[in-house]
Amino acid sequence: MQQFKKVAFYTLGCKLNFSETSTISRLFENAGFAKVEFEETPDILVINTCSVTENADKKCKQLVRRAKKINPEVYVAIIGCYAQLKPTEIAQIPGVSLVLGANEKFNIVEHLEAVENEKQSENEAVVKFENIKQTKSFIPSYSIGDRTRSFLKVQDGCDYFCTFCTIPLARGKSRNAGITETVREAQKIADTKIKEVVLTGVNIGDFGQGSDENFFELVKALDEVNGIDRYRISSIEPNLLSDEIIQFTLENSKRFVPHFHIPLQSGSNRLLKAMRRKYLRELYAERVKYIKKLRPDCAIGVDVIVGFPGETDEEFLETVGFLKDLDVSYLHVFTYSERANTTAIKLGDPIPNQIRAQRSRHLHILSDKKKRAFYDSQIGSQRTVLFEAEEDEGMMYGFTENYVKVKTPYNADLINQMQKVQLTEIDRDGVLKCEFI
């Protein structure tokens, strides 16, 4: 592959995608490629796509156009969820040369070698994908070198088939490596300078399904890995977040931080059933109450969808009221968008886009209030901050163990360092200032 020397990567979507992009980038580096930035005229650009929302699809097309402006000769390879769901459609995007589905993306270097040997037609994209039912293997992945923390993939795929979601169609059935192999991957991270690991997957609480292992056993095993200061659980379904997981991570763990991100999606039980979620709002409220009983300072993030088909004004206000009463720290608000081959688009009664936008704005305002109240409650407390490398107008930022964003004047010696601080006041940007202890 003599004409290909430099490769760049662009990742759309979730932390799981970032872990996989990083692993794929190491495959290229092992094959002799130089990894460069998007703007540094790469010979190959690999775009790892998401397809959770319509905007992710549009973003993919925009990136291809941008890449061709930077280097008209760049070889563009598309991988990820969008590539699995709509490979033929992606192949029609001007400038795309290679499209790889879920089974093929980790063999991308070999695919490129084959393409070169076949002397591909200049205007014809090569498409390699299989039916997602054929995707049964689990490829361990973790990110490193891209940011202060590492994303460790512990699980892939999902068996839930929520009516709004395309992920099972893009990633296949739930699967994972065993605990021993997962701990081995964590040890590889521990052997670097990384101090924080975020456990990621599609449905990580489903770890070990069909075996004698489970997510709680994994958590306890990872807690024994020396060399990692902090673990953060990226997102876990409320019906899979057991009391024993909550109690261990908040009271007995040496390394797991007091921070949970728990998808809710709606505060209306009728909508939760229509979404085919596996819990009702009462269970969600119980989980939050138990967490706060054990650790009042624990951060809790919430995913919520607005504009789901048939969501009435009353049901939206039911969600708003439920969230107001919950002791949670911030919201991730998603505006529902129609996705092909999902059950939700067959339900009828779509919500007008302007109403979806209004409801989204309403919840973003509520999220800002929740976050401000949580940050206010932390003023005066002593925390440990892991500072990151990015500099912004002479300031640097980091996060406490309970996910409070902190700022301080830039000092290169603080990068990737755990620092004891006292939180002092919230600045006009909504970030906490601190004093070093």
Short mmCIF file of C-alpha atoms in Angstrom, two decimals:
data_model
loop_
_atom_site.label_atom_id
_atom_site.label_comp_id
_atom_site.label_asym_id
_atom_site.label_seq_id
_atom_site.Cartn_x
_atom_site.Cartn_y
_atom_site.Cartn_z
CA MET A 1 0.00 0.00 0.00
CA GLN A 2 2.73 2.37 -0.99
CA GLN A 3 0.61 5.35 -2.05
CA PHE A 4 -1.20 5.46 1.31
CA LYS A 5 1.04 6.99 3.98
CA LYS A 6 -1.12 9.16 6.21
CA VAL A 7 -4.46 8.30 7.78
CA ALA A 8 -6.91 10.49 9.68
CA PHE A 9 -9.99 9.54 11.68
CA TYR A 10 -13.23 11.30 12.46
CA THR A 11 -15.66 9.83 14.97
CA LEU A 12 -19.36 10.60 15.20
CA GLY A 13 -21.61 9.57 18.06
CA CYS A 14 -21.01 7.74 21.29
CA LYS A 15 -18.10 6.81 23.56
CA LEU A 16 -18.28 3.26 22.18
CA ASN A 17 -17.43 4.62 18.73
CA PHE A 18 -14.45 6.50 20.17
CA SER A 19 -13.09 3.31 21.75
CA GLU A 20 -13.41 1.45 18.44
CA THR A 21 -11.88 4.26 16.38
CA SER A 22 -8.87 4.32 18.68
CA THR A 23 -8.42 0.55 18.36
CA ILE A 24 -8.71 0.74 14.55
CA SER A 25 -6.20 3.60 14.45
CA ARG A 26 -3.67 1.36 16.26
CA LEU A 27 -4.19 -1.27 13.53
CA PHE A 28 -3.17 1.34 10.96
CA GLU A 29 -0.17 2.47 12.98
CA ASN A 30 0.97 -1.15 13.36
CA ALA A 31 0.74 -1.44 9.57
CA GLY A 32 3.12 1.51 9.13
CA PHE A 33 0.70 4.40 8.65
CA ALA A 34 1.22 7.82 10.19
CA LYS A 35 -1.84 9.05 12.07
CA VAL A 36 -2.55 12.71 11.32
CA GLU A 37 -5.32 15.22 12.00
CA PHE A 38 -8.30 15.69 9.70
CA GLU A 39 -6.90 18.99 8.34
CA GLU A 40 -3.38 17.64 7.65
CA THR A 41 -4.05 16.35 4.12
CA PRO A 42 -4.40 12.63 4.89
CA ASP A 43 -4.23 10.02 2.14
CA ILE A 44 -7.02 8.07 3.86
CA LEU A 45 -9.87 9.38 5.95
CA VAL A 46 -11.83 6.89 8.07
CA ILE A 47 -15.20 8.19 9.26
CA ASN A 48 -16.76 6.14 12.06
CA THR A 49 -20.46 6.92 11.84
CA CYS A 50 -23.44 7.03 14.14
CA SER A 51 -27.06 6.74 13.14
CA VAL A 52 -28.93 7.52 16.34
CA THR A 53 -30.32 10.75 14.86
CA GLU A 54 -30.87 12.16 11.41
CA ASN A 55 -28.21 14.82 12.09
CA ALA A 56 -25.55 12.11 12.32
CA ASP A 57 -26.39 11.02 8.78
CA LYS A 58 -26.15 14.58 7.48
CA LYS A 59 -22.88 15.12 9.34
CA CYS A 60 -21.32 12.16 7.51
CA LYS A 61 -22.09 13.72 4.12
CA GLN A 62 -20.73 17.09 5.24
CA LEU A 63 -17.47 15.48 6.40
CA VAL A 64 -16.92 13.80 3.04
CA ARG A 65 -17.31 17.15 1.28
CA ARG A 66 -14.91 18.82 3.73
CA ALA A 67 -12.32 16.08 3.28
CA LYS A 68 -12.40 16.41 -0.49
CA LYS A 69 -11.78 20.15 -0.20
CA ILE A 70 -8.73 19.50 1.98
CA ASN A 71 -7.39 16.79 -0.34
CA PRO A 72 -9.32 16.03 -3.56
CA GLU A 73 -7.43 12.72 -3.81
CA VAL A 74 -8.25 11.50 -0.28
CA TYR A 75 -9.55 7.94 -0.03
CA VAL A 76 -12.67 8.03 2.15
CA ALA A 77 -13.72 4.92 4.08
CA ILE A 78 -17.00 4.87 5.99
CA ILE A 79 -17.53 2.47 8.90
CA GLY A 80 -19.87 2.31 11.89
CA CYS A 81 -23.62 2.16 12.48
CA TYR A 82 -24.71 4.25 9.49
CA ALA A 83 -22.49 2.11 7.24
CA GLN A 84 -24.21 -1.06 8.48
CA LEU A 85 -27.73 0.35 8.16
CA LYS A 86 -27.46 2.11 4.80
CA PRO A 87 -24.36 0.86 2.94
CA THR A 88 -25.79 1.30 -0.56
CA GLU A 89 -26.98 4.82 0.20
CA ILE A 90 -23.54 5.78 1.55
CA ALA A 91 -21.84 4.32 -1.52
CA GLN A 92 -23.74 6.88 -3.61
CA ILE A 93 -22.23 9.84 -1.73
CA PRO A 94 -19.72 11.52 -4.08
CA GLY A 95 -16.19 10.97 -2.79
CA VAL A 96 -16.81 7.79 -0.79
CA SER A 97 -14.49 4.93 -1.81
CA LEU A 98 -15.11 2.18 0.76
CA VAL A 99 -18.05 1.21 2.97
CA LEU A 100 -17.60 -1.45 5.66
CA GLY A 101 -20.30 -2.99 7.84
CA ALA A 102 -20.12 -4.16 11.44
CA ASN A 103 -18.39 -7.46 10.64
CA GLU A 104 -15.75 -5.87 8.41
CA LYS A 105 -14.63 -2.64 10.09
CA PHE A 106 -11.88 -4.19 12.23
CA ASN A 107 -10.37 -5.70 9.05
CA ILE A 108 -10.20 -2.34 7.31
CA VAL A 109 -6.44 -2.48 6.65
CA GLU A 110 -6.82 -5.82 4.85
CA HIS A 111 -9.79 -4.45 2.87
CA LEU A 112 -7.69 -1.50 1.73
CA GLU A 113 -4.91 -3.83 0.59
CA ALA A 114 -7.45 -5.88 -1.38
CA VAL A 115 -8.93 -2.75 -2.95
CA GLU A 116 -5.49 -1.59 -4.06
CA ASN A 117 -4.73 -4.96 -5.61
CA GLU A 118 -8.03 -4.92 -7.48
CA LYS A 119 -7.35 -1.44 -8.90
CA GLN A 120 -10.74 -0.06 -7.92
CA SER A 121 -12.70 2.05 -10.40
CA GLU A 122 -12.28 5.73 -9.52
CA ASN A 123 -16.01 6.47 -9.31
CA GLU A 124 -17.19 3.25 -7.72
CA ALA A 125 -17.28 2.65 -3.98
CA VAL A 126 -16.48 -0.81 -2.67
CA VAL A 127 -19.18 -2.04 -0.28
CA LYS A 128 -18.56 -4.90 2.15
CA PHE A 129 -21.24 -5.81 4.68
CA GLU A 130 -23.25 -8.77 5.94
CA ASN A 131 -26.67 -9.11 7.51
CA ILE A 132 -26.30 -7.97 11.12
CA LYS A 133 -27.51 -11.41 12.28
CA GLN A 134 -24.11 -12.71 11.13
CA THR A 135 -22.31 -10.37 13.55
CA LYS A 136 -21.62 -12.52 16.59
CA SER A 137 -18.00 -11.87 17.55
CA PHE A 138 -16.91 -9.35 20.16
CA ILE A 139 -13.83 -7.24 19.43
CA PRO A 140 -12.30 -5.69 22.58
CA SER A 141 -11.52 -1.99 22.17
CA TYR A 142 -10.26 0.94 24.17
CA SER A 143 -9.21 4.49 23.41
CA ILE A 144 -5.85 5.90 24.32
CA GLY A 145 -3.86 9.00 23.41
CA ASP A 146 -6.90 11.00 22.32
CA ARG A 147 -7.84 12.53 25.66
CA THR A 148 -7.14 12.32 29.41
CA ARG A 149 -9.53 9.45 30.05
CA SER A 150 -9.89 6.14 28.21
CA PHE A 151 -13.12 4.59 26.94
CA LEU A 152 -13.10 0.83 27.54
CA LYS A 153 -15.61 -1.19 25.51
CA VAL A 154 -16.98 -3.95 27.74
CA GLN A 155 -20.09 -4.92 25.75
CA ASP A 156 -21.61 -4.54 22.27
CA GLY A 157 -25.03 -4.97 20.68
CA CYS A 158 -28.49 -4.95 22.26
CA ASP A 159 -31.41 -7.36 22.55
CA TYR A 160 -33.96 -4.78 23.72
CA PHE A 161 -35.41 -3.39 20.45
CA CYS A 162 -36.87 -0.17 21.84
CA THR A 163 -39.32 1.14 19.26
CA PHE A 164 -37.32 4.33 18.50
CA CYS A 165 -33.86 2.74 18.20
CA THR A 166 -31.81 1.41 15.29
CA ILE A 167 -28.85 0.22 17.34
CA PRO A 168 -29.81 -3.51 17.42
CA LEU A 169 -30.08 -3.32 13.60
CA ALA A 170 -26.66 -1.67 13.37
CA ARG A 171 -24.74 -3.63 16.02
CA GLY A 172 -26.50 -6.95 16.43
CA LYS A 173 -27.18 -9.02 19.52
CA SER A 174 -25.78 -8.33 22.97
CA ARG A 175 -22.34 -9.87 23.47
CA ASN A 176 -19.09 -9.37 25.36
CA ALA A 177 -15.76 -10.91 26.21
CA GLY A 178 -15.40 -12.71 29.53
CA ILE A 179 -14.37 -10.96 32.72
CA THR A 180 -10.80 -12.29 32.53
CA GLU A 181 -10.23 -10.88 29.06
CA THR A 182 -11.93 -7.59 29.93
CA VAL A 183 -9.71 -7.18 32.99
CA ARG A 184 -6.72 -7.92 30.74
CA GLU A 185 -7.74 -5.02 28.48
CA ALA A 186 -8.12 -2.77 31.51
CA GLN A 187 -4.61 -3.74 32.63
CA LYS A 188 -3.25 -2.58 29.27
CA ILE A 189 -4.74 0.84 30.01
CA ALA A 190 -3.40 0.73 33.56
CA ASP A 191 0.10 0.26 32.16
CA THR A 192 -0.14 3.70 30.48
CA LYS A 193 -0.46 7.14 32.05
CA ILE A 194 -4.25 7.10 31.80
CA LYS A 195 -5.90 7.75 35.18
CA GLU A 196 -9.61 7.48 34.40
CA VAL A 197 -11.48 4.76 32.49
CA VAL A 198 -15.05 5.09 31.27
CA LEU A 199 -16.84 1.74 30.84
CA THR A 200 -18.80 1.85 27.61
CA GLY A 201 -21.02 -0.33 25.44
CA VAL A 202 -24.51 -0.35 23.96
CA ASN A 203 -26.19 -1.92 26.99
CA ILE A 204 -23.43 -2.52 29.51
CA GLY A 205 -25.72 -3.69 32.29
CA ASP A 206 -26.52 -6.70 30.09
CA PHE A 207 -22.89 -7.88 30.38
CA GLY A 208 -22.61 -11.64 30.75
CA GLN A 209 -26.10 -12.42 29.53
CA GLY A 210 -26.43 -16.15 28.96
CA SER A 211 -23.38 -16.99 31.10
CA ASP A 212 -22.48 -17.32 34.78
CA GLU A 213 -20.93 -13.82 34.71
CA ASN A 214 -22.69 -10.48 35.10
CA PHE A 215 -21.98 -6.76 35.22
CA PHE A 216 -21.72 -6.66 39.02
CA GLU A 217 -19.01 -9.34 38.95
CA LEU A 218 -17.19 -7.36 36.24
CA VAL A 219 -17.33 -4.18 38.31
CA LYS A 220 -15.81 -5.95 41.32
CA ALA A 221 -13.05 -7.48 39.18
CA LEU A 222 -12.15 -4.16 37.53
CA ASP A 223 -12.02 -2.49 40.94
CA GLU A 224 -8.99 -4.67 41.74
CA VAL A 225 -6.91 -3.49 38.74
CA ASN A 226 -4.00 -1.46 40.08
CA GLY A 227 -2.88 1.55 38.09
CA ILE A 228 -6.32 2.99 37.31
CA ASP A 229 -7.41 5.77 39.66
CA ARG A 230 -11.03 6.15 38.60
CA TYR A 231 -13.74 4.22 36.77
CA ARG A 232 -16.86 5.89 35.46
CA ILE A 233 -19.93 3.97 34.22
CA SER A 234 -21.02 5.65 30.98
CA SER A 235 -24.71 4.73 30.91
CA ILE A 236 -26.76 1.90 32.40
CA GLU A 237 -30.42 0.96 32.07
CA PRO A 238 -32.42 1.52 35.29
CA ASN A 239 -33.77 -2.03 35.28
CA LEU A 240 -30.18 -3.37 35.15
CA LEU A 241 -28.77 -0.99 37.78
CA SER A 242 -29.22 -3.23 40.81
CA ASP A 243 -29.04 -2.19 44.44
CA GLU A 244 -25.87 -4.29 44.81
CA ILE A 245 -24.14 -2.38 41.98
CA ILE A 246 -25.20 0.95 43.50
CA GLN A 247 -24.09 -0.04 47.01
CA PHE A 248 -20.75 -1.44 45.91
CA THR A 249 -19.76 1.48 43.67
CA LEU A 250 -20.84 4.13 46.19
CA GLU A 251 -19.80 2.52 49.49
CA ASN A 252 -17.27 -0.27 48.98
CA SER A 253 -15.36 0.46 45.77
CA LYS A 254 -11.83 1.80 45.73
CA ARG A 255 -12.04 3.23 42.21
CA PHE A 256 -15.62 3.71 40.98
CA VAL A 257 -16.77 7.32 41.19
CA PRO A 258 -20.13 8.65 42.48
CA HIS A 259 -21.64 9.31 39.07
CA PHE A 260 -24.36 7.47 37.17
CA HIS A 261 -25.96 8.18 33.82
CA ILE A 262 -29.35 6.47 33.70
CA PRO A 263 -31.60 6.72 30.61
CA LEU A 264 -35.21 7.64 31.39
CA GLN A 265 -36.61 8.68 27.96
CA SER A 266 -40.05 9.67 29.34
CA GLY A 267 -41.81 10.35 32.60
CA SER A 268 -45.06 8.95 31.19
CA ASN A 269 -45.68 5.27 31.81
CA ARG A 270 -47.88 5.06 28.71
CA LEU A 271 -45.01 6.36 26.56
CA LEU A 272 -42.46 4.10 28.27
CA LYS A 273 -44.63 1.15 27.27
CA ALA A 274 -45.00 2.51 23.72
CA MET A 275 -41.22 2.88 23.55
CA ARG A 276 -40.94 -0.74 24.73
CA ARG A 277 -38.77 0.22 27.69
CA LYS A 278 -38.31 -2.41 30.40
CA TYR A 279 -39.28 -0.34 33.44
CA LEU A 280 -41.83 2.20 34.63
CA ARG A 281 -41.23 5.62 36.16
CA GLU A 282 -41.73 4.24 39.68
CA LEU A 283 -38.67 1.99 39.34
CA TYR A 284 -36.62 4.90 37.98
CA ALA A 285 -37.58 7.08 40.96
CA GLU A 286 -36.62 4.25 43.34
CA ARG A 287 -33.15 4.00 41.78
CA VAL A 288 -32.54 7.74 42.12
CA LYS A 289 -33.82 7.76 45.71
CA TYR A 290 -31.54 4.87 46.72
CA ILE A 291 -28.48 6.46 45.11
CA LYS A 292 -29.09 9.76 46.87
CA LYS A 293 -29.72 8.01 50.18
CA LEU A 294 -26.25 6.47 50.02
CA ARG A 295 -24.44 9.44 48.45
CA PRO A 296 -26.28 12.79 48.34
CA ASP A 297 -23.31 14.20 46.38
CA CYS A 298 -23.60 11.60 43.57
CA ALA A 299 -24.13 13.07 40.11
CA ILE A 300 -26.99 11.56 38.12
CA GLY A 301 -27.44 12.26 34.42
CA VAL A 302 -30.66 11.50 32.54
CA ASP A 303 -31.46 10.78 28.88
CA VAL A 304 -34.90 11.98 27.82
CA ILE A 305 -36.67 12.01 24.43
CA VAL A 306 -39.15 14.71 23.39
CA GLY A 307 -41.61 14.48 20.54
CA PHE A 308 -42.12 10.71 20.50
CA PRO A 309 -45.14 9.81 18.33
CA GLY A 310 -48.39 10.45 20.17
CA GLU A 311 -46.77 12.41 23.04
CA THR A 312 -49.56 14.70 24.20
CA ASP A 313 -49.07 18.06 25.91
CA GLU A 314 -50.22 16.44 29.14
CA GLU A 315 -47.71 13.60 28.81
CA PHE A 316 -44.89 16.02 28.09
CA LEU A 317 -45.82 18.03 31.18
CA GLU A 318 -45.95 14.75 33.11
CA THR A 319 -42.32 14.18 32.10
CA VAL A 320 -41.41 17.75 33.09
CA GLY A 321 -43.05 17.38 36.49
CA PHE A 322 -41.42 14.01 37.10
CA LEU A 323 -37.98 15.41 36.27
CA LYS A 324 -38.50 18.49 38.44
CA ASP A 325 -39.20 16.26 41.43
CA LEU A 326 -36.22 13.96 40.77
CA ASP A 327 -32.94 14.75 42.51
CA VAL A 328 -30.87 14.52 39.32
CA SER A 329 -27.96 16.66 38.11
CA TYR A 330 -28.38 17.22 34.37
CA LEU A 331 -30.34 16.06 31.33
CA HIS A 332 -29.32 14.87 27.87
CA VAL A 333 -32.27 15.90 25.74
CA PHE A 334 -32.91 14.13 22.45
CA THR A 335 -35.48 15.32 19.93
CA TYR A 336 -37.21 12.30 18.43
CA SER A 337 -36.41 11.72 14.76
CA GLU A 338 -37.94 9.10 12.52
CA ARG A 339 -35.60 6.20 11.77
CA ALA A 340 -36.17 3.65 9.03
CA ASN A 341 -37.09 0.09 10.07
CA THR A 342 -38.12 1.05 13.60
CA THR A 343 -41.52 0.31 15.09
CA ALA A 344 -42.08 3.90 16.24
CA ILE A 345 -42.59 5.25 12.71
CA LYS A 346 -45.53 2.87 12.33
CA LEU A 347 -47.31 4.26 15.38
CA GLY A 348 -48.68 7.28 13.54
CA ASP A 349 -49.62 10.58 15.20
CA PRO A 350 -46.27 12.33 14.59
CA ILE A 351 -45.53 15.45 16.62
CA PRO A 352 -44.97 18.61 14.50
CA ASN A 353 -41.31 19.61 14.37
CA GLN A 354 -41.94 23.04 15.89
CA ILE A 355 -43.56 21.43 18.93
CA ARG A 356 -40.64 19.00 19.24
CA ALA A 357 -38.28 21.99 19.20
CA GLN A 358 -40.33 23.86 21.84
CA ARG A 359 -40.33 20.85 24.14
CA SER A 360 -36.60 20.40 23.67
CA ARG A 361 -35.95 24.02 24.63
CA HIS A 362 -38.15 23.61 27.70
CA LEU A 363 -36.14 20.63 28.93
CA HIS A 364 -32.79 22.26 28.13
CA ILE A 365 -33.80 25.13 30.42
CA LEU A 366 -34.77 22.63 33.11
CA SER A 367 -31.42 20.87 32.66
CA ASP A 368 -29.55 24.14 33.16
CA LYS A 369 -31.48 24.75 36.39
CA LYS A 370 -30.81 21.21 37.64
CA LYS A 371 -27.10 21.51 36.88
CA ARG A 372 -26.86 24.92 38.56
CA ALA A 373 -28.57 23.59 41.68
CA PHE A 374 -26.24 20.59 41.81
CA TYR A 375 -23.16 22.78 41.35
CA ASP A 376 -24.42 25.16 44.05
CA SER A 377 -24.71 22.21 46.43
CA GLN A 378 -21.04 21.40 45.87
CA ILE A 379 -19.62 24.83 46.76
CA GLY A 380 -17.36 24.54 49.78
CA SER A 381 -16.78 20.80 49.36
CA GLN A 382 -13.36 19.22 48.87
CA ARG A 383 -12.92 17.17 45.72
CA THR A 384 -10.32 15.55 43.47
CA VAL A 385 -10.06 16.97 39.95
CA LEU A 386 -8.47 15.30 36.94
CA PHE A 387 -7.26 18.17 34.74
CA GLU A 388 -7.28 17.94 30.95
CA ALA A 389 -4.87 19.26 28.34
CA GLU A 390 -7.05 21.71 26.43
CA GLU A 391 -6.39 25.43 26.99
CA ASP A 392 -9.12 28.03 26.52
CA GLU A 393 -8.29 31.72 26.94
CA GLY A 394 -5.64 30.99 29.53
CA MET A 395 -7.78 28.55 31.50
CA MET A 396 -7.83 24.78 31.83
CA TYR A 397 -10.59 22.45 32.91
CA GLY A 398 -11.16 19.16 34.65
CA PHE A 399 -13.85 17.10 36.34
CA THR A 400 -14.30 16.08 39.93
CA GLU A 401 -15.09 12.49 40.80
CA ASN A 402 -18.79 13.44 40.92
CA TYR A 403 -18.65 15.08 37.50
CA VAL A 404 -18.50 18.75 38.40
CA LYS A 405 -16.64 20.80 35.80
CA VAL A 406 -13.86 22.87 37.34
CA LYS A 407 -11.59 25.60 35.91
CA THR A 408 -8.26 27.07 36.93
CA PRO A 409 -5.55 29.18 35.22
CA TYR A 410 -3.65 27.05 32.71
CA ASN A 411 -0.62 25.23 34.07
CA ALA A 412 0.94 22.48 31.93
CA ASP A 413 2.15 20.71 35.08
CA LEU A 414 -1.47 19.98 36.03
CA ILE A 415 -2.33 18.07 32.83
CA ASN A 416 -3.50 14.52 33.61
CA GLN A 417 -2.91 15.08 37.30
CA MET A 418 -5.26 14.38 40.19
CA GLN A 419 -5.45 17.48 42.36
CA LYS A 420 -7.19 18.02 45.68
CA VAL A 421 -9.27 21.19 45.56
CA GLN A 422 -11.95 23.09 47.40
CA LEU A 423 -14.80 24.29 45.22
CA THR A 424 -15.39 28.02 45.75
CA GLU A 425 -17.88 29.67 43.38
CA ILE A 426 -19.67 29.31 40.04
CA ASP A 427 -18.41 31.65 37.33
CA ARG A 428 -20.57 33.25 34.63
CA ASP A 429 -19.96 30.25 32.31
CA GLY A 430 -21.53 27.90 34.84
CA VAL A 431 -18.20 26.30 35.78
CA LEU A 432 -16.86 26.03 39.33
CA LYS A 433 -13.72 27.79 40.40
CA CYS A 434 -11.46 26.15 42.94
CA GLU A 435 -8.62 26.59 45.40
CA PHE A 436 -5.87 23.99 45.65
CA ILE A 437 -5.51 22.17 48.94
#
